[in-house]
Coordinates of C-alpha atoms and ligand atoms in Angstrom, one line a residue:
X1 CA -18.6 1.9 -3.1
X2 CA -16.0 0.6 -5.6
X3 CA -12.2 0.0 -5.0
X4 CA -9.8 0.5 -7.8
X5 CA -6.2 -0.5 -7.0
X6 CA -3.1 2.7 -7.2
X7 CA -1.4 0.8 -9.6
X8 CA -4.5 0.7 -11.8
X9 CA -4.3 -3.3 -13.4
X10 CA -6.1 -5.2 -10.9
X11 CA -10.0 -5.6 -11.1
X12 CA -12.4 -2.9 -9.4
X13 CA -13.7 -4.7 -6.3
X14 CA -16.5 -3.6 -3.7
X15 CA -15.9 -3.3 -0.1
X16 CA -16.3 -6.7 0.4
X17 CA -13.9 -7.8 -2.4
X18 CA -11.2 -5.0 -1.2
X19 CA -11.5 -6.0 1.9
X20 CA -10.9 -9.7 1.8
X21 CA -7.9 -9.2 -1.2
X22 CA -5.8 -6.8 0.9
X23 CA -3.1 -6.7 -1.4
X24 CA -4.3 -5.8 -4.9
X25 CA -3.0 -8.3 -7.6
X26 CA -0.9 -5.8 -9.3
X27 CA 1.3 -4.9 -6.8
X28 CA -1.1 -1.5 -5.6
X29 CA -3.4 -0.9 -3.0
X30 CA -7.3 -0.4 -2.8
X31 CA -8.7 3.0 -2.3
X32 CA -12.0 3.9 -3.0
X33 CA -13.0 5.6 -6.1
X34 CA -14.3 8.3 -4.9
X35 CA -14.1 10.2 -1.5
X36 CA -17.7 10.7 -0.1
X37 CA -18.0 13.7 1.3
X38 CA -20.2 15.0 4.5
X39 CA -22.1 18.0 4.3
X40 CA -21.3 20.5 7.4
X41 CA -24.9 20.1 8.7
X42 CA -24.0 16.5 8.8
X43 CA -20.4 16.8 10.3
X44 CA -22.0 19.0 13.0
X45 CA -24.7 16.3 13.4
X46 CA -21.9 14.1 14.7
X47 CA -20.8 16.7 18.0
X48 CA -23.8 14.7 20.0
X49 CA -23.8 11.1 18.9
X50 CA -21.8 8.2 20.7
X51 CA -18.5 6.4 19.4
X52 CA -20.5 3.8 17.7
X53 CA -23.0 5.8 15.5
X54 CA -20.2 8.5 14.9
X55 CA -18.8 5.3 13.2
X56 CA -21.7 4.2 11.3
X57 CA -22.1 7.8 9.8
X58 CA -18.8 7.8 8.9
X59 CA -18.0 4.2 7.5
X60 CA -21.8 4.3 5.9
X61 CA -20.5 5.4 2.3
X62 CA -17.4 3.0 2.1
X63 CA -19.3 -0.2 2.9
X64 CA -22.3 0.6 0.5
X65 CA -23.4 -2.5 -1.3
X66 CA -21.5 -4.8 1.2
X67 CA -23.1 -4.0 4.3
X68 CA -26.5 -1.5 5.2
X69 CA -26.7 0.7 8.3
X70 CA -28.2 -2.4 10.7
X71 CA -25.3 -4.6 10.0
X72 CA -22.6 -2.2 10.3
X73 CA -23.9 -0.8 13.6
X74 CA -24.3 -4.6 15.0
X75 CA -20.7 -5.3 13.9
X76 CA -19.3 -1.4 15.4
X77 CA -21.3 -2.2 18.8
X78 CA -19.6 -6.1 18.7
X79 CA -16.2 -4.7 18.1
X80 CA -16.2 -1.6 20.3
X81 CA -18.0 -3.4 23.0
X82 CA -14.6 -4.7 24.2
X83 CA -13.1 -1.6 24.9
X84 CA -12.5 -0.4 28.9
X85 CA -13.5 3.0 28.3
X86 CA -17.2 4.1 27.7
X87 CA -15.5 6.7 24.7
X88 CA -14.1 3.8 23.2
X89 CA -11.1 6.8 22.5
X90 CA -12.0 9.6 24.7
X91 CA -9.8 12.6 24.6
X92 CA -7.6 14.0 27.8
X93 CA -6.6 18.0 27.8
X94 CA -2.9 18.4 28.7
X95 CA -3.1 22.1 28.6
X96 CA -5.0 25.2 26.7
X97 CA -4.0 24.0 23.5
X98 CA -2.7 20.7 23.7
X99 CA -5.1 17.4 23.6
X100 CA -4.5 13.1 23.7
X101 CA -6.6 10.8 21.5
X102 CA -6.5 7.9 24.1
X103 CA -6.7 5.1 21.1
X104 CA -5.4 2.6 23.3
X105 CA -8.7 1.2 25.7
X106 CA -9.0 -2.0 23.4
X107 CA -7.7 -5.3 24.3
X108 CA -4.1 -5.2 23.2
X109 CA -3.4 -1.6 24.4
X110 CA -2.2 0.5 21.4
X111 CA -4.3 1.9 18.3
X112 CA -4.8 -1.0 16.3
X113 CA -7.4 -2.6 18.3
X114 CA -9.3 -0.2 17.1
X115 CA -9.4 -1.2 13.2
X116 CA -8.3 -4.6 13.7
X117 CA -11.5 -5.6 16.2
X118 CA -14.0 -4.6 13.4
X119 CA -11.5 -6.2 11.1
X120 CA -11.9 -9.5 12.4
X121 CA -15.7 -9.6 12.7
X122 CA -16.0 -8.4 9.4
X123 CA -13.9 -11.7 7.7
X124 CA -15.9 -13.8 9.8
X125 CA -19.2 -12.4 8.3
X126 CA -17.8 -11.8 4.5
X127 CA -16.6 -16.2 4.9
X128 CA -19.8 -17.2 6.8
X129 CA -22.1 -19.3 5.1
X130 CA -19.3 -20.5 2.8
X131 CA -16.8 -23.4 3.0
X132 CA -14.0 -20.5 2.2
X133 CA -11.2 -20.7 4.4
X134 CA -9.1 -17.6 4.7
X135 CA -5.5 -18.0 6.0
X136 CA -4.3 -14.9 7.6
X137 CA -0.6 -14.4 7.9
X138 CA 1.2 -11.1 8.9
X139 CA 4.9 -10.5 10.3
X140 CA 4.8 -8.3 13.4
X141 CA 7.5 -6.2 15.2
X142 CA 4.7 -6.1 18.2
X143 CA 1.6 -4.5 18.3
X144 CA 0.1 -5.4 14.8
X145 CA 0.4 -9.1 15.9
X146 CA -1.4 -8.9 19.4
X147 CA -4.0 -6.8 18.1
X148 CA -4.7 -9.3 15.0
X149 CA -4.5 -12.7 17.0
X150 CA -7.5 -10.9 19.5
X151 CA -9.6 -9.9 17.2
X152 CA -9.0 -13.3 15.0
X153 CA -8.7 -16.0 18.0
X154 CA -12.0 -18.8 17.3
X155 CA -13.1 -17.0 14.7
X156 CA -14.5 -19.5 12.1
X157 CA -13.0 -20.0 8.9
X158 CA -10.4 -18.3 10.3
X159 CA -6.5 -19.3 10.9
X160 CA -4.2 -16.8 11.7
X161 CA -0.3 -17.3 11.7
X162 CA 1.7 -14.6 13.2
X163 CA 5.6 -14.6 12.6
X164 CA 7.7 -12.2 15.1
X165 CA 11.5 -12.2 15.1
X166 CA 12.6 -14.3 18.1
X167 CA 13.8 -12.4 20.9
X168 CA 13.2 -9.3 19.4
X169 CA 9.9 -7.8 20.9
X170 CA 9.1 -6.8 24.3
X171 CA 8.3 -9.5 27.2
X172 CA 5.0 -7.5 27.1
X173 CA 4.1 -8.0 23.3
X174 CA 5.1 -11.5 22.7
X175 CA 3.1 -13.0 25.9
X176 CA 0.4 -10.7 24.0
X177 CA 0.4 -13.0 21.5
X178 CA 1.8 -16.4 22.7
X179 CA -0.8 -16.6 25.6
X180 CA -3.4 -16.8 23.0
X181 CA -4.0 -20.6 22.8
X182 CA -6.8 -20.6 21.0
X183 CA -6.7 -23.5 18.6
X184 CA -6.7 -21.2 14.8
X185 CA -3.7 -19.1 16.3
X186 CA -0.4 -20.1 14.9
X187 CA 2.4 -18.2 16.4
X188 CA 6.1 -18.4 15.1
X189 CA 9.2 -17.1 15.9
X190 CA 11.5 -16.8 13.4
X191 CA 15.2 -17.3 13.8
X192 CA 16.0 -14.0 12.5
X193 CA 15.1 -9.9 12.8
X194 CA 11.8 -8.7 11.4
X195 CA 13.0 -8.0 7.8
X196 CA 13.6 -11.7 7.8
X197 CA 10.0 -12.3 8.6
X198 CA 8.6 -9.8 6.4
X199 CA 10.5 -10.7 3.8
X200 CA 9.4 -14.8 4.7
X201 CA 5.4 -13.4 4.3
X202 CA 6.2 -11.2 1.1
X203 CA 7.4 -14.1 -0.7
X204 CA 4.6 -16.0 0.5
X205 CA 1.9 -13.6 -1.0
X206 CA 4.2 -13.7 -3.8
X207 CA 3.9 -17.7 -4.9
X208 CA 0.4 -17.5 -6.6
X209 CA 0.2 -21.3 -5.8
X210 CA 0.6 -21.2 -2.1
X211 CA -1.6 -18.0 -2.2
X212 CA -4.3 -19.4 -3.9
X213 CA -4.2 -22.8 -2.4
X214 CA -4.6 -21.6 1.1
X215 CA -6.7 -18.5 0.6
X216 CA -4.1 -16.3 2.0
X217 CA -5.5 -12.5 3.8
X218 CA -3.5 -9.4 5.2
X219 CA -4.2 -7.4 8.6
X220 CA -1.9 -4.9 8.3
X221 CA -2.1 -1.4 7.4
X222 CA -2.6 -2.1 3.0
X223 CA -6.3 -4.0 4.2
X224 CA -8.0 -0.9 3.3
X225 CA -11.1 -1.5 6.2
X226 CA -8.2 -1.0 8.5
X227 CA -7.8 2.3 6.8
X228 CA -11.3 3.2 6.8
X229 CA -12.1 2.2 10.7
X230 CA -9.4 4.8 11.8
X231 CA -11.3 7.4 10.2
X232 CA -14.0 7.7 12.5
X233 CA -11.6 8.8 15.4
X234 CA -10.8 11.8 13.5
X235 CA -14.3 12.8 13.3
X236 CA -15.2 11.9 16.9
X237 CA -12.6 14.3 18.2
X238 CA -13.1 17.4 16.3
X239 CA -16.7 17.3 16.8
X240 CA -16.0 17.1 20.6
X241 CA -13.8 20.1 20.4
X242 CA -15.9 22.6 18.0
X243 CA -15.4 21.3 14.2
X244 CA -17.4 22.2 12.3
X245 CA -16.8 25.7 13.3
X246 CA -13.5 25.3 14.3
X247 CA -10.3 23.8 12.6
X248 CA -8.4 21.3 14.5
X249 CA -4.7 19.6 14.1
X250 CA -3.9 16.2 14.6
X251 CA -0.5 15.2 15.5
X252 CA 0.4 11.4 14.6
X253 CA 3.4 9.5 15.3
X254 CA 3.6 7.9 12.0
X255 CA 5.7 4.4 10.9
X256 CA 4.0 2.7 8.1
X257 CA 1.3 5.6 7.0
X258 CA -1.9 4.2 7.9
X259 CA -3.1 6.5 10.5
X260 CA -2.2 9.5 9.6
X261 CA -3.3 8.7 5.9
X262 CA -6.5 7.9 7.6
X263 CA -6.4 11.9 9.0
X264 CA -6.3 12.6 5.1
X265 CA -9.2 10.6 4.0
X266 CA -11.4 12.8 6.9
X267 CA -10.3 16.0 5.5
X268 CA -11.1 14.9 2.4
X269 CA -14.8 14.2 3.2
X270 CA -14.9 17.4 4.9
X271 CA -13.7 17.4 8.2
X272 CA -12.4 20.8 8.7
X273 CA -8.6 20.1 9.6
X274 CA -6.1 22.3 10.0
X275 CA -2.5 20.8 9.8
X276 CA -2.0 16.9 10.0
X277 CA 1.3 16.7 11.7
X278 CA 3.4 13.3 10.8
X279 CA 6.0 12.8 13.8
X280 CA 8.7 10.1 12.9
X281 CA 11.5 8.9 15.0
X282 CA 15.2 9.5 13.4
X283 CA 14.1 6.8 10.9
X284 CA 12.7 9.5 8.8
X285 CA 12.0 8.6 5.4
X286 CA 8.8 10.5 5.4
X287 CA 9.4 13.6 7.1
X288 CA 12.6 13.8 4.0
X289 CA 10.2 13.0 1.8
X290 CA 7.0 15.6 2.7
X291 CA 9.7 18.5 3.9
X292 CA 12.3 18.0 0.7
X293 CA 10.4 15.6 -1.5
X294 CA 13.1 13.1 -0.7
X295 CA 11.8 9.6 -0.3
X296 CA 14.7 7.1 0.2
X297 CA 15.4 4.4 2.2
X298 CA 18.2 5.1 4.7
X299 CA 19.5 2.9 6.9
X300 CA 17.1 1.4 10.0
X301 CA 18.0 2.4 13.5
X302 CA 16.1 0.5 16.5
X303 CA 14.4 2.9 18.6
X304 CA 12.0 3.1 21.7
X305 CA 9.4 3.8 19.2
X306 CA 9.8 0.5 17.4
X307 CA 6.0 0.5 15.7
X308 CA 8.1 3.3 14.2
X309 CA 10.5 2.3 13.2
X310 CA 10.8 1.5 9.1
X311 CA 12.3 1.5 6.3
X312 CA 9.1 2.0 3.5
X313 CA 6.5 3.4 4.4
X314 CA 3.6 1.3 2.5
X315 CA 0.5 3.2 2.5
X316 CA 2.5 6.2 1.3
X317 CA 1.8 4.8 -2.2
X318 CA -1.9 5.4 -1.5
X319 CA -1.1 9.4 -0.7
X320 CA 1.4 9.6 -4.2
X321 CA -1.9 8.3 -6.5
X322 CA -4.1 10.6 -4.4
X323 CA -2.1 13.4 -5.2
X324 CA -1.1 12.6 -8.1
X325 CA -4.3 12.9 -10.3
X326 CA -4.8 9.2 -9.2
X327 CA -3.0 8.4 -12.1
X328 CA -2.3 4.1 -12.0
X329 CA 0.1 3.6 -14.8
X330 CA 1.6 7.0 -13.5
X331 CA 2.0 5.3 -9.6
X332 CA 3.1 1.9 -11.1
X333 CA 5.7 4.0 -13.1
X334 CA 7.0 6.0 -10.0
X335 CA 6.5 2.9 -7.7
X336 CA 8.8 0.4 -10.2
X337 CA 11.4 3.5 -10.3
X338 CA 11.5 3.8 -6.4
X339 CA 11.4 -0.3 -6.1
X340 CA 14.7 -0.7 -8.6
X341 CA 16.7 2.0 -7.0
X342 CA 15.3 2.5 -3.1
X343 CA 14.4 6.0 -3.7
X344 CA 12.0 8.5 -5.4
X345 CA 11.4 12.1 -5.4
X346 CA 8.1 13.7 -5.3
X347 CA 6.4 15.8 -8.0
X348 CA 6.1 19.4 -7.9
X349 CA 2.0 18.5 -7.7
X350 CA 2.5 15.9 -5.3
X351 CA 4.5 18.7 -3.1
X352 CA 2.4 21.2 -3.8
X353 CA -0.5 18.7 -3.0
X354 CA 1.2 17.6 0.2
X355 CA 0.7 21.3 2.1
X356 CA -1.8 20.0 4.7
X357 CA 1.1 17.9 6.3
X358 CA 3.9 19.4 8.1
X359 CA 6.4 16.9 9.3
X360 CA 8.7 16.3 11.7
X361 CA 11.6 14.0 13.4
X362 CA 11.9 13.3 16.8
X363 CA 15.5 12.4 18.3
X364 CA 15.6 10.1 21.2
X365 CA 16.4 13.1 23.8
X366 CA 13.1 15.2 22.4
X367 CA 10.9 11.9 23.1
X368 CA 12.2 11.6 26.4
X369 CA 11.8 15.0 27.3
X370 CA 7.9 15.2 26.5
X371 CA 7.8 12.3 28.4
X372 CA 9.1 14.1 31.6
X373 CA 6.8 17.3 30.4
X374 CA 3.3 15.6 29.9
X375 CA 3.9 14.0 33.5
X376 CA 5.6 17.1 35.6
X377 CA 2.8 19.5 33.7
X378 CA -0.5 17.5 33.2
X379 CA 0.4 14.5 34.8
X380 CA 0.2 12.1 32.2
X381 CA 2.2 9.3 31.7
X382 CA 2.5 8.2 27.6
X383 CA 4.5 6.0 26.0
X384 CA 7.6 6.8 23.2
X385 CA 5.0 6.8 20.3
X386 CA 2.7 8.9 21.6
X387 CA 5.9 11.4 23.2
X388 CA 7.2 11.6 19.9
X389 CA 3.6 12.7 18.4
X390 CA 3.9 15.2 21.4
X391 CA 7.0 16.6 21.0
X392 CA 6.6 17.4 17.2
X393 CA 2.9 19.0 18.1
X394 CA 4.3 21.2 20.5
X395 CA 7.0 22.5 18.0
X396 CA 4.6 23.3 15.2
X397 CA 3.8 26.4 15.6
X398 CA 0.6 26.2 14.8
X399 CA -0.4 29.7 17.2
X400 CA -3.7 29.0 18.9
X401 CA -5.1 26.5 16.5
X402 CA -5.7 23.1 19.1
X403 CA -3.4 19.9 18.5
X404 CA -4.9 16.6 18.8
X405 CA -1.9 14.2 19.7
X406 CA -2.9 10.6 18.8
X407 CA -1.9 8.9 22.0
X408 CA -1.1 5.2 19.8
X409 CA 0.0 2.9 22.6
X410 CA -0.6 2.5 26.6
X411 CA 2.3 3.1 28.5
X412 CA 2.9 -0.4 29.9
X413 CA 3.4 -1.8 27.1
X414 CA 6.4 0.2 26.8
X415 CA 6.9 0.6 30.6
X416 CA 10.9 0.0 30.2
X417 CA 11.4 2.9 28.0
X418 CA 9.0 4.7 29.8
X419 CA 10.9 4.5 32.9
X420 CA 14.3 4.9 31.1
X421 CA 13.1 8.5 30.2
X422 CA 11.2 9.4 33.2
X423 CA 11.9 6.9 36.0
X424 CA 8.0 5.9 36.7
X425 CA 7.4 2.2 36.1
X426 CA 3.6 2.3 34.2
X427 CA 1.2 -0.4 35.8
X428 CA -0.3 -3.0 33.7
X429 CA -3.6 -2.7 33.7
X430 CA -6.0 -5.2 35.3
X431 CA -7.4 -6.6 32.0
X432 CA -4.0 -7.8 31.1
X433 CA -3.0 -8.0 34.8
X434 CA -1.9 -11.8 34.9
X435 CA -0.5 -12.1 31.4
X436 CA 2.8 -13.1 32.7
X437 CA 1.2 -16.4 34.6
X438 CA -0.3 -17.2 31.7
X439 CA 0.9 -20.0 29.4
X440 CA 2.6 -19.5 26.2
X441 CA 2.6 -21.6 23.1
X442 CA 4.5 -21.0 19.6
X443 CA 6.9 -22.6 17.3
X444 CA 10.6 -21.7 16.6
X445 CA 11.7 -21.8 13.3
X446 CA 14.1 -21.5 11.3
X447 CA 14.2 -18.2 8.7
X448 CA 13.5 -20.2 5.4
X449 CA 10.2 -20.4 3.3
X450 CA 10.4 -23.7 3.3
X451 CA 10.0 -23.9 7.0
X452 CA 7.1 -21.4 7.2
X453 CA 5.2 -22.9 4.3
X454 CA 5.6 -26.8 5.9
X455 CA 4.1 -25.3 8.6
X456 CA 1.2 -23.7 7.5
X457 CA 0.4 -26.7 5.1
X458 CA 0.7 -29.0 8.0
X459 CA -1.5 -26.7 10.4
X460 CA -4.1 -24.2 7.9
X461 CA -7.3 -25.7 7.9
X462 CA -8.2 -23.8 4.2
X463 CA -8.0 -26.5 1.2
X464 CA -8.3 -26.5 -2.6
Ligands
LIG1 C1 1.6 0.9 14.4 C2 2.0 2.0 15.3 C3 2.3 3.3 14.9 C4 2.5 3.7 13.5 O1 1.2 3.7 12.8 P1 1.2 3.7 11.2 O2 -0.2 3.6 10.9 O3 2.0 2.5 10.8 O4 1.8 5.0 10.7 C5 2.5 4.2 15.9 N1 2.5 3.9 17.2 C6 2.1 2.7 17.7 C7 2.1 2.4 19.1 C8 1.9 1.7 16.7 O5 1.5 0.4 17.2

């Protein structure tokens, strides 16, 4: 498979390539050319295999040429092999037509173990054998950097450094990350919010000297493989619940695209689905944008939901060149117009194009409620992600069509908001058990570039 950038100026790269460049070097994002497409016989093929070889079927076509059948399934079985549940993301039935996608059995406890495990195996393969040196960096508000610093800590060739705003994530995610103490795990706190960190890893992508000099990678959500290994869940559920022959809906609390883009990428391979639901919090740039064909930045409000909560939603751009006849001097037109004035509105064709999604926003009061519904009626406890998916599945409409809710984090790991809403205090769970006697290590520093970069010069092991 070959991967052409939205923006349509950088070079077409294979899976390898794509995966390794994250960002591509015009400013765009890698999709593949082409969607491959299942047949039904071999959708319905799917309903009796396990987690792992519903993810070799599935990932198959987009690794072609970088990896065959055997290595992929050695690298799904590695990477899922750490999960707590035998599923890997089994489903739980709330009521006749209401259904979790538990995504959050891997190490960290919230959805992105799921790409970001295989992630992490698959840089260690594409570098091995070399003397290349790739130096991830990523600014987290939480559960991006846990999930990366797992799946990266002693890999070789590998140094990750992870900036989070200081004091600004939970007690919970920061021990996530600062009791990692691995010695290729660089975590900093930056004196400032998470814009400020962002902002600190944007311009560092963006000094082609640094970039090149220390090989720098992404792990968030524009690394397409993160894209593709989210996928697969899609697929595993509805087979479990009667796709082929049935249609399904998938509810997703949504924040920076990714999954629910993922939900996209299944349909368009052939997975029967119904609606794709995209829940947002009150910062709700993307339920303006797919309900008026409004997409402009408002102003950010902290939430419980704060995976959710943002500004610009990246991988949007992939949806716009998807829709829009994949068109790259046409998405590097509208994406140059949105960048100069914070806002953009959608083309009749990308509208029109846009009907599978319905969309939704999710006030703080709604969240809570589902909250207090999932545990008084099923007895379920989820956390403000996965209530705000909830609450905008249940208000669909959708008559007796089932609703897949993608459950994105454990409860603990928002256990104060969870109890807020409901009074119940979520356990930790024993794998994570003693993370507060652990010990923590990370730097402080201050919010300049200069600050970052002297310390990833002094500490990266990559060299010219
Ligand atoms: C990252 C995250 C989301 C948002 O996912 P996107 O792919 O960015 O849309 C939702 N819930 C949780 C718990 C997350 O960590």
């Amino acid at each position: 498979m070959q991967y052409r950038s939205t923006r349509g100026a950088a070079p077409v790269l294979d899976f390898r390539g794509a995966t390794l460049a994250g960002l591509a070097s015009d400013g765009g994002l890698y999709v593949p050319t082409r969607w491959p497409v299942l047949t039904r016989d071999e959708i319905a093929a799917l309903a009796g295999l396990d987690y792992v070889e519903t993810a070799v079927r599935v990932m198959a076509p987009f690794t072609a040429g970088t990896l065959d059948e055997g290595a992929l399934r050695a690298l799904c079985t590695a990477a899922y092999g750490r999960f707590a549940h035998t599923a890997i993301t089994p489903l739980a039935q709330l009521d006749a037509q209401h259904w979790l996608l538990e995504l959050f059995h891997g190490p960290t406890l919230a959805f992105k173990d799921v790409a970001l495990q295989l992630l992490g195996l698959m840089f260690e393969r594409f570098l091995s054998g070399g003397d290349t040196h790739l130096t991830v960096i990523g600014a987290t508000s939480g559960d991006t950097g846990s999930a990366a610093i797992d799946a990266l800590a002693g890999r070789a060739n590998i140094d990750i450094f992870m900036l989070h705003p200081l004091g600004r994530v939970s007690d919970v995610q920061r021990r996530q990350m600062t009791t990692v103490l691995a010695p290729n795990v660089h975590n900093i706190a930056v004196e400032g919010n998470f814009d400020d960190a962002q902002a600190l890893v944007k311009a560092m992508f963006n000094t082609p000297d640094f970039a090149q000099r220390f090989s720098l990678g992404a792990v968030n959500s524009i690394n397409w493989a993160r894209l593709m290994a989210q996928i697969v869940y899609y697929f595993y559920a509805a087979t479990r619940l009667g796709a082929p022959d049935r249609a399904i809906a998938f509810s997703v609390p949504t924040g920076n695209f990714g999954d629910v883009f993922a939900g996209y990428v299944a349909a368009q391979m052939g997975l029967p689905i119904a609606r794709l639901i995209v829940a947002t919090n009150v910062n709700d740039i993307l339920h303006r944008a797919l309900a008026q064909g409004d997409y402009s930045v408002g102003t950010l409000t902290p939430t419980a939901a704060p995976s959710m909560d943002i500004q610009v939603s990246s991988n949007f751009e992939r949806l716009l060149f998807d829709l829009g006849g994949r068109d790259g001097a046409a998405t590097a037109a509208q994406m140059a117009g949105f960048e100069a004035t914070r806002a953009m509105s959608l083309s009749p064709v990308q509208r029109a194009g846009a009907a599978l999604f319905h969309s939704d926003r999710i006030d703080a009061d709604d969240m809570a409620t589902a909250i207090r519904w999932a545990h008084e009626t099923c007895g379920q406890i989820i956390d403000p992600h996965t209530a705000i998916g909830l609450a905008a599945a249940r208000r669909a409409g959708l008559g007796d069509v089932p609703v897949v809710t993608l459950a994105t984090a454990h409860p603990a790991k928002f256990r104060d908001a969870v109890e807020r809403a409901s009074g119940i205090r979520p356990a930790l769970p024993a794998r994570i058990g003693d993370l507060f006697a652990r010990e923590e290590r990370y730097a402080r520093l201050p919010a300049t570039l200069a600050a970052v970069t002297d310390f990833i010069a002094a500490h990266a092991r990559a060299r010219p």
